[in-house]
mmCIF file of C-alpha atoms in Angstrom:
data_model
loop_
_atom_site.group_PDB
_atom_site.id
_atom_site.type_symbol
_atom_site.label_atom_id
_atom_site.label_comp_id
_atom_site.label_asym_id
_atom_site.label_seq_id
_atom_site.Cartn_x
_atom_site.Cartn_y
_atom_site.Cartn_z
ATOM 1 C CA UNK A 131 22.930 118.324 175.861
ATOM 2 C CA UNK A 132 24.709 118.875 172.527
ATOM 3 C CA UNK A 133 25.783 122.423 171.678
ATOM 4 C CA UNK A 134 23.444 122.547 168.651
ATOM 5 C CA UNK A 135 20.470 121.683 170.914
ATOM 6 C CA UNK A 136 21.363 124.380 173.416
ATOM 7 C CA UNK A 137 21.513 126.986 170.615
ATOM 8 C CA UNK A 138 18.275 125.816 168.968
ATOM 9 C CA UNK A 139 16.103 125.953 172.116
ATOM 10 C CA UNK A 140 16.566 129.703 172.817
ATOM 11 C CA UNK A 141 15.978 130.413 169.117
ATOM 12 C CA UNK A 142 12.583 128.666 169.203
ATOM 13 C CA UNK A 143 11.683 130.475 172.434
ATOM 14 C CA UNK A 144 12.571 133.843 170.927
ATOM 15 C CA UNK A 145 10.605 133.056 167.778
ATOM 16 C CA UNK A 146 7.478 132.127 169.778
ATOM 17 C CA UNK A 147 7.867 135.257 171.900
ATOM 18 C CA UNK A 148 8.148 137.405 168.775
ATOM 19 C CA UNK A 149 5.040 135.815 167.252
ATOM 20 C CA UNK A 150 3.081 136.463 170.453
ATOM 21 C CA UNK A 151 4.156 140.099 170.487
ATOM 22 C CA UNK A 152 3.157 140.541 166.838
ATOM 23 C CA UNK A 153 -0.239 138.960 167.490
ATOM 24 C CA UNK A 154 -0.798 141.173 170.534
ATOM 25 C CA UNK A 155 0.205 144.270 168.561
ATOM 26 C CA UNK A 156 -2.195 143.289 165.787
ATOM 27 C CA UNK A 157 -5.060 142.858 168.262
ATOM 28 C CA UNK A 158 -4.305 146.181 169.929
ATOM 29 C CA UNK A 159 -4.127 147.932 166.551
ATOM 30 C CA UNK A 160 -7.480 146.423 165.493
ATOM 31 C CA UNK A 161 -9.102 147.422 168.779
ATOM 32 C CA UNK A 162 -7.770 150.973 168.441
ATOM 33 C CA UNK A 163 -9.305 151.220 164.956
ATOM 34 C CA UNK A 164 -12.824 150.615 166.318
ATOM 35 C CA UNK A 165 -14.889 153.551 167.635
ATOM 36 C CA UNK A 166 -14.931 153.899 171.414
ATOM 37 C CA UNK A 167 -17.539 151.601 172.901
ATOM 38 C CA UNK A 168 -17.517 149.194 169.919
ATOM 39 C CA UNK A 169 -16.139 145.681 170.027
ATOM 40 C CA UNK A 170 -16.298 142.443 167.991
ATOM 41 C CA UNK A 171 -17.462 139.133 169.435
ATOM 42 C CA UNK A 172 -18.880 135.785 168.405
ATOM 43 C CA UNK A 173 -22.421 134.792 169.338
ATOM 44 C CA UNK A 174 -23.945 131.439 168.446
ATOM 45 C CA UNK A 175 -21.274 130.935 165.829
ATOM 46 C CA UNK A 176 -22.007 134.302 164.171
ATOM 47 C CA UNK A 177 -19.518 137.170 164.005
ATOM 48 C CA UNK A 178 -21.041 140.062 165.909
ATOM 49 C CA UNK A 179 -20.074 143.728 166.154
ATOM 50 C CA UNK A 180 -21.614 145.673 169.034
ATOM 51 C CA UNK A 181 -21.783 149.464 169.265
ATOM 52 C CA UNK A 182 -24.738 149.783 171.648
ATOM 53 C CA UNK A 183 -24.760 152.964 173.772
ATOM 54 C CA UNK A 184 -21.526 154.160 172.160
ATOM 55 C CA UNK A 185 -22.724 157.769 171.609
ATOM 56 C CA UNK A 186 -22.275 157.417 167.855
ATOM 57 C CA UNK A 187 -23.515 160.222 165.592
ATOM 58 C CA UNK A 188 -22.969 158.293 162.345
ATOM 59 C CA UNK A 189 -22.612 154.740 161.074
ATOM 60 C CA UNK A 190 -19.013 153.594 161.805
ATOM 61 C CA UNK A 191 -16.738 153.003 158.816
ATOM 62 C CA UNK A 192 -14.353 150.410 160.288
ATOM 63 C CA UNK A 193 -16.824 147.564 160.797
ATOM 64 C CA UNK A 194 -15.270 144.167 159.891
ATOM 65 C CA UNK A 195 -16.688 143.167 156.516
ATOM 66 C CA UNK A 196 -17.353 139.581 157.654
ATOM 67 C CA UNK A 197 -19.813 140.781 160.337
ATOM 68 C CA UNK A 198 -23.069 138.805 160.550
ATOM 69 C CA UNK A 199 -24.830 140.738 163.327
ATOM 70 C CA UNK A 200 -24.468 144.494 163.806
ATOM 71 C CA UNK A 201 -25.832 146.352 166.840
ATOM 72 C CA UNK A 202 -25.932 150.153 166.516
ATOM 73 C CA UNK A 203 -28.849 150.628 168.896
ATOM 74 C CA UNK A 204 -29.200 153.351 171.542
ATOM 75 C CA UNK A 205 -26.964 155.919 169.844
ATOM 76 C CA UNK A 206 -27.463 159.391 168.322
ATOM 77 C CA UNK A 207 -27.374 158.579 164.604
ATOM 78 C CA UNK A 208 -29.619 161.158 162.811
ATOM 79 C CA UNK A 209 -29.772 159.734 159.283
ATOM 80 C CA UNK A 210 -28.677 156.842 157.064
ATOM 81 C CA UNK A 211 -26.770 157.900 153.922
ATOM 82 C CA UNK A 212 -26.620 156.029 150.646
ATOM 83 C CA UNK A 213 -24.454 152.873 150.753
ATOM 84 C CA UNK A 214 -24.119 153.091 154.552
ATOM 85 C CA UNK A 215 -23.687 149.304 154.771
ATOM 86 C CA UNK A 216 -22.276 148.562 151.339
ATOM 87 C CA UNK A 217 -19.110 146.848 152.731
ATOM 88 C CA UNK A 218 -21.080 144.302 154.795
ATOM 89 C CA UNK A 219 -22.197 141.648 152.292
ATOM 90 C CA UNK A 220 -22.602 138.923 154.974
ATOM 91 C CA UNK A 221 -24.812 140.944 157.323
ATOM 92 C CA UNK A 222 -27.839 138.988 158.608
ATOM 93 C CA UNK A 223 -29.145 141.208 161.412
ATOM 94 C CA UNK A 224 -29.025 144.997 161.759
ATOM 95 C CA UNK A 225 -30.287 146.771 164.878
ATOM 96 C CA UNK A 226 -30.684 150.564 164.541
ATOM 97 C CA UNK A 227 -33.352 150.999 167.201
ATOM 98 C CA UNK A 228 -33.417 153.843 169.764
ATOM 99 C CA UNK A 229 -31.484 156.358 167.664
ATOM 100 C CA UNK A 230 -32.451 159.780 166.273
ATOM 101 C CA UNK A 231 -32.886 158.618 162.654
ATOM 102 C CA UNK A 232 -35.218 161.013 160.834
ATOM 103 C CA UNK A 233 -34.041 160.415 157.266
ATOM 104 C CA UNK A 234 -33.170 157.312 155.232
ATOM 105 C CA UNK A 235 -31.650 158.027 151.827
ATOM 106 C CA UNK A 236 -32.559 155.886 148.849
ATOM 107 C CA UNK A 237 -29.925 153.142 148.579
ATOM 108 C CA UNK A 238 -29.005 153.220 152.290
ATOM 109 C CA UNK A 239 -29.399 149.434 152.458
ATOM 110 C CA UNK A 240 -27.951 148.723 149.027
ATOM 111 C CA UNK A 241 -25.904 145.533 149.022
ATOM 112 C CA UNK A 242 -27.895 143.900 151.850
ATOM 113 C CA UNK A 243 -30.821 142.538 149.833
ATOM 114 C CA UNK A 244 -29.488 139.001 149.452
ATOM 115 C CA UNK A 245 -28.637 138.116 153.063
ATOM 116 C CA UNK A 246 -30.215 140.531 155.548
ATOM 117 C CA UNK A 247 -33.204 138.950 157.302
ATOM 118 C CA UNK A 248 -33.784 141.342 160.249
ATOM 119 C CA UNK A 249 -33.808 145.173 160.297
ATOM 120 C CA UNK A 250 -34.870 147.086 163.405
ATOM 121 C CA UNK A 251 -35.664 150.804 162.958
ATOM 122 C CA UNK A 252 -38.011 151.093 165.909
ATOM 123 C CA UNK A 253 -37.981 154.031 168.343
ATOM 124 C CA UNK A 254 -36.463 156.592 165.997
ATOM 125 C CA UNK A 255 -37.757 159.873 164.535
ATOM 126 C CA UNK A 256 -39.068 158.678 161.196
ATOM 127 C CA UNK A 257 -41.979 160.746 159.885
ATOM 128 C CA UNK A 258 -41.944 159.877 156.198
ATOM 129 C CA UNK A 259 -39.681 157.566 154.173
ATOM 130 C CA UNK A 260 -39.756 156.732 150.470
ATOM 131 C CA UNK A 261 -40.480 153.109 149.616
ATOM 132 C CA UNK A 262 -37.382 153.237 147.362
ATOM 133 C CA UNK A 263 -35.187 153.228 150.488
ATOM 134 C CA UNK A 264 -36.225 149.600 151.057
ATOM 135 C CA UNK A 265 -36.286 148.460 147.468
ATOM 136 C CA UNK A 266 -35.472 144.740 146.953
ATOM 137 C CA UNK A 267 -34.981 144.274 150.710
ATOM 138 C CA UNK A 268 -36.298 140.898 151.912
ATOM 139 C CA UNK A 269 -35.635 141.434 155.634
ATOM 140 C CA UNK A 270 -38.309 141.527 158.325
ATOM 141 C CA UNK A 271 -38.519 145.229 159.209
ATOM 142 C CA UNK A 272 -39.572 146.796 162.522
ATOM 143 C CA UNK A 273 -40.898 150.364 162.017
ATOM 144 C CA UNK A 274 -42.777 150.743 165.303
ATOM 145 C CA UNK A 275 -42.612 153.690 167.733
ATOM 146 C CA UNK A 276 -41.827 156.402 165.197
ATOM 147 C CA UNK A 277 -43.759 159.710 164.776
ATOM 148 C CA UNK A 278 -45.279 158.679 161.435
ATOM 149 C CA UNK A 279 -47.261 160.945 159.127
ATOM 150 C CA UNK A 280 -50.120 158.767 157.889
ATOM 151 C CA UNK A 281 -50.502 159.453 154.187
ATOM 152 C CA UNK A 282 -50.111 157.810 150.774
ATOM 153 C CA UNK A 283 -46.320 157.664 151.144
ATOM 154 C CA UNK A 284 -46.530 155.591 154.322
ATOM 155 C CA UNK A 285 -49.184 153.392 152.750
ATOM 156 C CA UNK A 286 -46.865 152.630 149.813
ATOM 157 C CA UNK A 287 -43.983 151.939 152.222
ATOM 158 C CA UNK A 288 -46.025 149.473 154.297
ATOM 159 C CA UNK A 289 -47.022 147.660 151.109
ATOM 160 C CA UNK A 290 -43.349 147.408 150.070
ATOM 161 C CA UNK A 291 -41.688 146.081 153.247
ATOM 162 C CA UNK A 292 -42.192 142.809 155.097
ATOM 163 C CA UNK A 293 -43.092 143.877 158.645
ATOM 164 C CA UNK A 294 -41.586 142.018 161.600
ATOM 165 C CA UNK A 295 -44.077 139.858 163.489
ATOM 166 C CA UNK A 296 -45.948 141.807 166.162
ATOM 167 C CA UNK A 297 -44.589 145.211 165.084
ATOM 168 C CA UNK A 298 -47.507 146.458 162.972
ATOM 169 C CA UNK A 299 -49.523 147.630 165.996
ATOM 170 C CA UNK A 300 -46.673 149.983 166.929
ATOM 171 C CA UNK A 301 -46.950 151.928 163.662
ATOM 172 C CA UNK A 302 -49.214 154.723 164.916
ATOM 173 C CA UNK A 303 -50.329 157.959 163.248
ATOM 174 C CA UNK A 304 -48.570 160.835 165.003
ATOM 175 C CA UNK A 305 -50.015 163.150 162.349
ATOM 176 C CA UNK A 306 -52.329 162.635 159.393
ATOM 177 C CA UNK A 307 -54.138 164.324 156.532
ATOM 178 C CA UNK A 308 -57.291 163.648 158.597
ATOM 179 C CA UNK A 309 -57.244 164.616 162.276
ATOM 180 C CA UNK A 310 -59.442 161.739 163.467
ATOM 181 C CA UNK A 311 -56.647 159.310 162.452
ATOM 182 C CA UNK A 312 -54.127 160.730 164.966
ATOM 183 C CA UNK A 313 -53.265 158.234 167.708
ATOM 184 C CA UNK A 314 -54.623 155.245 165.783
ATOM 185 C CA UNK A 315 -52.651 152.266 164.465
ATOM 186 C CA UNK A 316 -51.969 152.770 160.756
ATOM 187 C CA UNK A 317 -53.206 149.302 159.751
ATOM 188 C CA UNK A 318 -56.488 150.066 161.524
ATOM 189 C CA UNK A 319 -56.800 153.353 159.623
ATOM 190 C CA UNK A 320 -56.126 151.948 156.147
ATOM 191 C CA UNK A 321 -58.760 149.274 156.688
ATOM 192 C CA UNK A 322 -61.288 152.076 156.011
ATOM 193 C CA UNK A 323 -59.203 154.705 154.199
ATOM 194 C CA UNK A 324 -57.193 154.485 151.004
ATOM 195 C CA UNK A 325 -54.802 157.438 151.262
ATOM 196 C CA UNK A 326 -53.409 156.947 147.755
ATOM 197 C CA UNK A 327 -56.884 156.885 146.210
ATOM 198 C CA UNK A 328 -57.754 160.072 148.110
ATOM 199 C CA UNK A 329 -54.568 161.674 146.825
ATOM 200 C CA UNK A 330 -55.399 160.657 143.250
ATOM 201 C CA UNK A 331 -58.911 162.114 143.526
ATOM 202 C CA UNK A 332 -57.549 165.358 144.991
ATOM 203 C CA UNK A 333 -54.976 165.578 142.195
ATOM 204 C CA UNK A 334 -57.632 164.919 139.526
ATOM 205 C CA UNK A 335 -59.902 167.620 140.965
ATOM 206 C CA UNK A 336 -57.013 170.087 141.085
ATOM 207 C CA UNK A 337 -56.201 169.345 137.442
ATOM 208 C CA UNK A 338 -59.846 169.829 136.426
ATOM 209 C CA UNK A 339 -60.046 173.141 138.289
ATOM 210 C CA UNK A 340 -56.815 174.313 136.653
ATOM 211 C CA UNK A 341 -58.010 173.293 133.167
ATOM 212 C CA UNK A 342 -61.365 174.996 133.723
ATOM 213 C CA UNK A 343 -59.569 178.158 134.851
ATOM 214 C CA UNK A 344 -57.426 178.255 131.706
ATOM 215 C CA UNK A 345 -60.458 177.516 129.509
ATOM 216 C CA UNK A 346 -62.413 180.349 131.148
ATOM 217 C CA UNK A 347 -59.485 182.737 130.587
ATOM 218 C CA UNK A 348 -59.257 181.825 126.885
ATOM 219 C CA UNK A 349 -63.019 182.257 126.379
ATOM 220 C CA UNK A 350 -62.957 185.588 128.215
ATOM 221 C CA UNK A 351 -60.115 186.823 126.027
ATOM 222 C CA UNK A 352 -61.898 185.780 122.825
ATOM 223 C CA UNK A 353 -65.133 187.502 123.908
ATOM 224 C CA UNK A 354 -63.174 190.634 124.809
ATOM 225 C CA UNK A 355 -61.305 190.537 121.488
ATOM 226 C CA UNK A 356 -64.517 190.165 119.424
ATOM 227 C CA UNK A 357 -66.311 192.908 121.334
ATOM 228 C CA UNK A 358 -63.339 195.240 121.015
ATOM 229 C CA UNK A 359 -63.224 194.716 117.242
ATOM 230 C CA UNK A 360 -66.978 195.245 116.965
ATOM 231 C CA UNK A 361 -66.713 198.478 118.938
ATOM 232 C CA UNK A 362 -63.853 199.726 116.769
ATOM 233 C CA UNK A 363 -65.808 198.855 113.623
ATOM 234 C CA UNK A 364 -68.939 200.658 114.948
ATOM 235 C CA UNK A 365 -66.925 203.792 115.741
ATOM 236 C CA UNK A 366 -65.318 203.737 112.314
ATOM 237 C CA UNK A 367 -68.701 203.388 110.593
ATOM 238 C CA UNK A 368 -70.073 206.326 112.559
ATOM 239 C CA UNK A 369 -67.066 208.325 111.527
ATOM 240 C CA UNK A 370 -67.661 207.396 107.893
ATOM 241 C CA UNK A 371 -71.264 208.541 108.076
ATOM 242 C CA UNK A 372 -70.055 211.991 108.970
ATOM 243 C CA UNK A 373 -67.930 212.209 105.793
ATOM 244 C CA UNK A 374 -69.100 213.477 102.336
ATOM 245 C CA UNK A 375 -71.069 210.811 100.455
ATOM 246 C CA UNK A 376 -68.447 209.923 97.775
ATOM 247 C CA UNK A 377 -65.607 209.429 100.213
ATOM 248 C CA UNK A 378 -67.993 207.673 102.590
ATOM 249 C CA UNK A 379 -68.918 205.006 100.037
ATOM 250 C CA UNK A 380 -65.331 204.089 99.215
ATOM 251 C CA UNK A 381 -64.308 203.884 102.866
ATOM 252 C CA UNK A 382 -67.494 201.998 103.843
ATOM 253 C CA UNK A 383 -66.712 199.291 101.321
ATOM 254 C CA UNK A 384 -63.156 199.125 102.650
ATOM 255 C CA UNK A 385 -64.398 198.918 106.277
ATOM 256 C CA UNK A 386 -66.988 196.216 105.474
ATOM 257 C CA UNK A 387 -64.390 194.063 103.678
ATOM 258 C CA UNK A 388 -62.041 194.473 106.682
ATOM 259 C CA UNK A 389 -64.747 193.436 109.171
ATOM 260 C CA UNK A 390 -65.692 190.428 107.040
#
């Protein structure tokens, strides 16, 4: 073998070995950046990031931004802050079931409206959530198995979101403005009860009572004021009657003009 060939072969081998080491180091560095218990994979041609049962107490920050399916189920996440998933524009499925989520801030799902088609929030601790938290979201949403308060707020939320097939029966009243609703499926309850209409009627009655109270106070003050003036005028006239006649006439005319 020529000398040039013998020199070239080890050089290529060293170069390939160096590339392999760099690739391995890159993979190890990427893996170290992920929270413990989280790992990327590919499922059915979709880039998936799994953090199931990872004992997470918040949404991880180092999720690859080309993730299509994100599993954060069976953790200890207590709430979803604003822009929690802002860096995941290609996300199609998001599983947040079996956590401790009790609060969802408005804008928590901002940036996901265009692509997200499945959102699972079942088996959490949601009692009441503003409809604004899901604004413009087109995903099928699972809200079952949460300790819901059945009221106008929940009614507005249900009207806003597109419920996942078969999940509506799992939205049950854990508490309600009416005790006989407790333990019943919310869709069964609102078939006979319009919570928002009840709230409007209650608000209207409260406003009427308040207005009547103020009106009664004003009338009472006016009656008191008139009676007080009449009493003062009567006392002054009696006083004038006790004065000598000439002085009494001049002061009577002054008193009468004042009363008029």
